Short mmCIF file of N, CA and C in Angstrom, two decimals:
data_model
loop_
_atom_site.label_atom_id
_atom_site.label_comp_id
_atom_site.label_asym_id
_atom_site.label_seq_id
_atom_site.Cartn_x
_atom_site.Cartn_y
_atom_site.Cartn_z
N MET A 1 5.10 -0.43 -0.14
CA MET A 1 5.19 -1.84 0.10
C MET A 1 4.52 -2.54 -1.07
N SER A 2 5.21 -3.43 -1.71
CA SER A 2 4.64 -4.19 -2.79
C SER A 2 3.76 -5.30 -2.26
N SER A 3 2.97 -5.90 -3.15
CA SER A 3 2.07 -7.01 -2.68
C SER A 3 2.90 -8.22 -2.28
N SER A 4 4.19 -8.26 -2.67
CA SER A 4 5.03 -9.36 -2.25
C SER A 4 5.72 -9.10 -0.91
N GLY A 5 5.43 -7.90 -0.31
CA GLY A 5 6.00 -7.60 0.99
C GLY A 5 7.37 -6.92 0.97
N GLN A 6 7.77 -6.47 -0.23
CA GLN A 6 9.04 -5.78 -0.38
C GLN A 6 8.82 -4.28 -0.47
N ALA A 7 9.81 -3.50 0.01
CA ALA A 7 9.72 -2.08 -0.14
C ALA A 7 9.73 -1.78 -1.66
N ALA A 8 8.93 -0.79 -2.05
CA ALA A 8 8.79 -0.45 -3.47
C ALA A 8 8.70 1.03 -3.64
N GLY A 9 9.10 1.54 -4.80
CA GLY A 9 8.99 2.95 -5.08
C GLY A 9 7.52 3.36 -5.27
N VAL A 10 7.29 4.62 -5.24
CA VAL A 10 5.96 5.13 -5.42
C VAL A 10 5.95 6.27 -6.47
N ASN A 11 4.80 6.51 -7.04
CA ASN A 11 4.58 7.64 -7.91
C ASN A 11 3.61 8.53 -7.20
N PRO A 12 4.01 9.76 -6.89
CA PRO A 12 3.13 10.63 -6.11
C PRO A 12 1.80 11.01 -6.82
N GLU A 13 1.68 10.62 -8.07
CA GLU A 13 0.42 10.87 -8.80
C GLU A 13 -0.59 9.75 -8.55
N ASN A 14 -0.15 8.65 -7.93
CA ASN A 14 -1.03 7.49 -7.68
C ASN A 14 -1.25 7.38 -6.17
N TRP A 15 -2.41 7.79 -5.75
CA TRP A 15 -2.70 7.82 -4.33
C TRP A 15 -4.19 7.60 -4.07
N LYS A 16 -4.48 7.23 -2.86
CA LYS A 16 -5.84 7.06 -2.35
C LYS A 16 -5.86 7.52 -0.91
N ILE A 17 -6.95 8.10 -0.49
CA ILE A 17 -7.20 8.39 0.92
C ILE A 17 -8.23 7.37 1.41
N ILE A 18 -7.87 6.59 2.39
CA ILE A 18 -8.77 5.57 2.96
C ILE A 18 -8.79 5.82 4.44
N ASP A 19 -9.97 6.01 4.96
CA ASP A 19 -10.19 6.28 6.42
C ASP A 19 -9.30 7.42 6.90
N GLY A 20 -9.18 8.45 6.08
CA GLY A 20 -8.41 9.62 6.48
C GLY A 20 -6.91 9.52 6.42
N LYS A 21 -6.40 8.39 5.84
CA LYS A 21 -4.95 8.23 5.72
C LYS A 21 -4.59 8.17 4.23
N LEU A 22 -3.42 8.76 3.91
CA LEU A 22 -2.93 8.80 2.55
C LEU A 22 -2.09 7.57 2.25
N TYR A 23 -2.41 6.88 1.13
CA TYR A 23 -1.66 5.73 0.71
C TYR A 23 -1.15 6.01 -0.70
N LEU A 24 0.14 5.77 -0.92
CA LEU A 24 0.78 5.99 -2.21
C LEU A 24 1.10 4.67 -2.86
N GLY A 25 1.03 4.63 -4.21
CA GLY A 25 1.33 3.43 -4.93
C GLY A 25 2.20 3.74 -6.13
N TRP A 26 2.63 2.70 -6.80
CA TRP A 26 3.50 2.91 -7.97
C TRP A 26 2.72 3.00 -9.27
N SER A 27 1.44 2.58 -9.27
CA SER A 27 0.62 2.70 -10.50
C SER A 27 -0.82 2.84 -10.08
N SER A 28 -1.63 3.37 -10.97
CA SER A 28 -3.05 3.52 -10.68
C SER A 28 -3.68 2.12 -10.54
N GLU A 29 -3.19 1.14 -11.30
CA GLU A 29 -3.71 -0.21 -11.19
C GLU A 29 -3.43 -0.81 -9.82
N SER A 30 -2.21 -0.54 -9.30
CA SER A 30 -1.89 -1.13 -7.97
C SER A 30 -2.74 -0.46 -6.90
N MET A 31 -3.05 0.81 -7.05
CA MET A 31 -3.87 1.49 -6.07
C MET A 31 -5.32 1.04 -6.15
N ASP A 32 -5.82 0.76 -7.34
CA ASP A 32 -7.16 0.23 -7.51
C ASP A 32 -7.26 -1.11 -6.83
N GLU A 33 -6.26 -1.95 -7.00
CA GLU A 33 -6.24 -3.27 -6.36
C GLU A 33 -6.19 -3.13 -4.85
N PHE A 34 -5.34 -2.21 -4.37
CA PHE A 34 -5.21 -1.96 -2.93
C PHE A 34 -6.56 -1.51 -2.36
N ALA A 35 -7.26 -0.59 -3.03
CA ALA A 35 -8.47 0.00 -2.53
C ALA A 35 -9.66 -0.98 -2.68
N ALA A 36 -9.53 -2.02 -3.47
CA ALA A 36 -10.62 -2.98 -3.64
C ALA A 36 -10.89 -3.75 -2.36
N ASN A 37 -9.86 -3.95 -1.55
CA ASN A 37 -10.01 -4.66 -0.28
C ASN A 37 -9.09 -3.99 0.76
N PRO A 38 -9.42 -2.74 1.15
CA PRO A 38 -8.49 -1.96 1.95
C PRO A 38 -8.16 -2.57 3.31
N LYS A 39 -9.11 -3.13 4.00
CA LYS A 39 -8.87 -3.63 5.34
C LYS A 39 -7.82 -4.73 5.31
N THR A 40 -7.97 -5.68 4.42
CA THR A 40 -7.05 -6.80 4.31
C THR A 40 -5.67 -6.28 3.83
N ASN A 41 -5.63 -5.42 2.85
CA ASN A 41 -4.39 -4.93 2.29
C ASN A 41 -3.62 -4.06 3.25
N ILE A 42 -4.32 -3.26 4.03
CA ILE A 42 -3.65 -2.43 5.07
C ILE A 42 -3.04 -3.29 6.15
N THR A 43 -3.77 -4.32 6.58
CA THR A 43 -3.25 -5.27 7.55
C THR A 43 -1.99 -5.95 7.02
N LYS A 44 -2.03 -6.43 5.78
CA LYS A 44 -0.85 -7.07 5.20
C LYS A 44 0.33 -6.12 5.09
N ALA A 45 0.04 -4.91 4.69
CA ALA A 45 1.12 -3.91 4.56
C ALA A 45 1.75 -3.59 5.92
N ASN A 46 0.92 -3.41 6.94
CA ASN A 46 1.44 -3.14 8.28
C ASN A 46 2.33 -4.27 8.77
N GLN A 47 1.90 -5.49 8.53
CA GLN A 47 2.70 -6.66 8.95
C GLN A 47 4.01 -6.70 8.21
N ALA A 48 4.00 -6.38 6.93
CA ALA A 48 5.23 -6.39 6.14
C ALA A 48 6.18 -5.32 6.60
N TRP A 49 5.68 -4.13 6.92
CA TRP A 49 6.53 -3.05 7.43
C TRP A 49 7.18 -3.45 8.78
N GLU A 50 6.45 -4.17 9.60
CA GLU A 50 6.98 -4.62 10.88
C GLU A 50 8.17 -5.56 10.62
N ARG A 51 8.06 -6.45 9.63
CA ARG A 51 9.17 -7.37 9.31
C ARG A 51 10.35 -6.60 8.76
N LEU A 52 10.12 -5.60 7.91
CA LEU A 52 11.22 -4.83 7.34
C LEU A 52 11.96 -3.98 8.37
N ALA A 53 11.23 -3.56 9.38
CA ALA A 53 11.83 -2.69 10.42
C ALA A 53 12.79 -3.42 11.32
N LYS A 54 12.76 -4.75 11.33
CA LYS A 54 13.61 -5.55 12.22
C LYS A 54 15.01 -5.69 11.63
#
């Protein structure tokens, strides 16, 4: 999920484990940004996935 709420590709070399869950990103920079504020970013990502699933 991109920061704009769109589905996005990932690079399996760019990942973080946060609270025991694996998160994949498309670049190391995007993962660093994601991990800088994980609670907010995880909430936003979950909400975006809910919209995409409809």
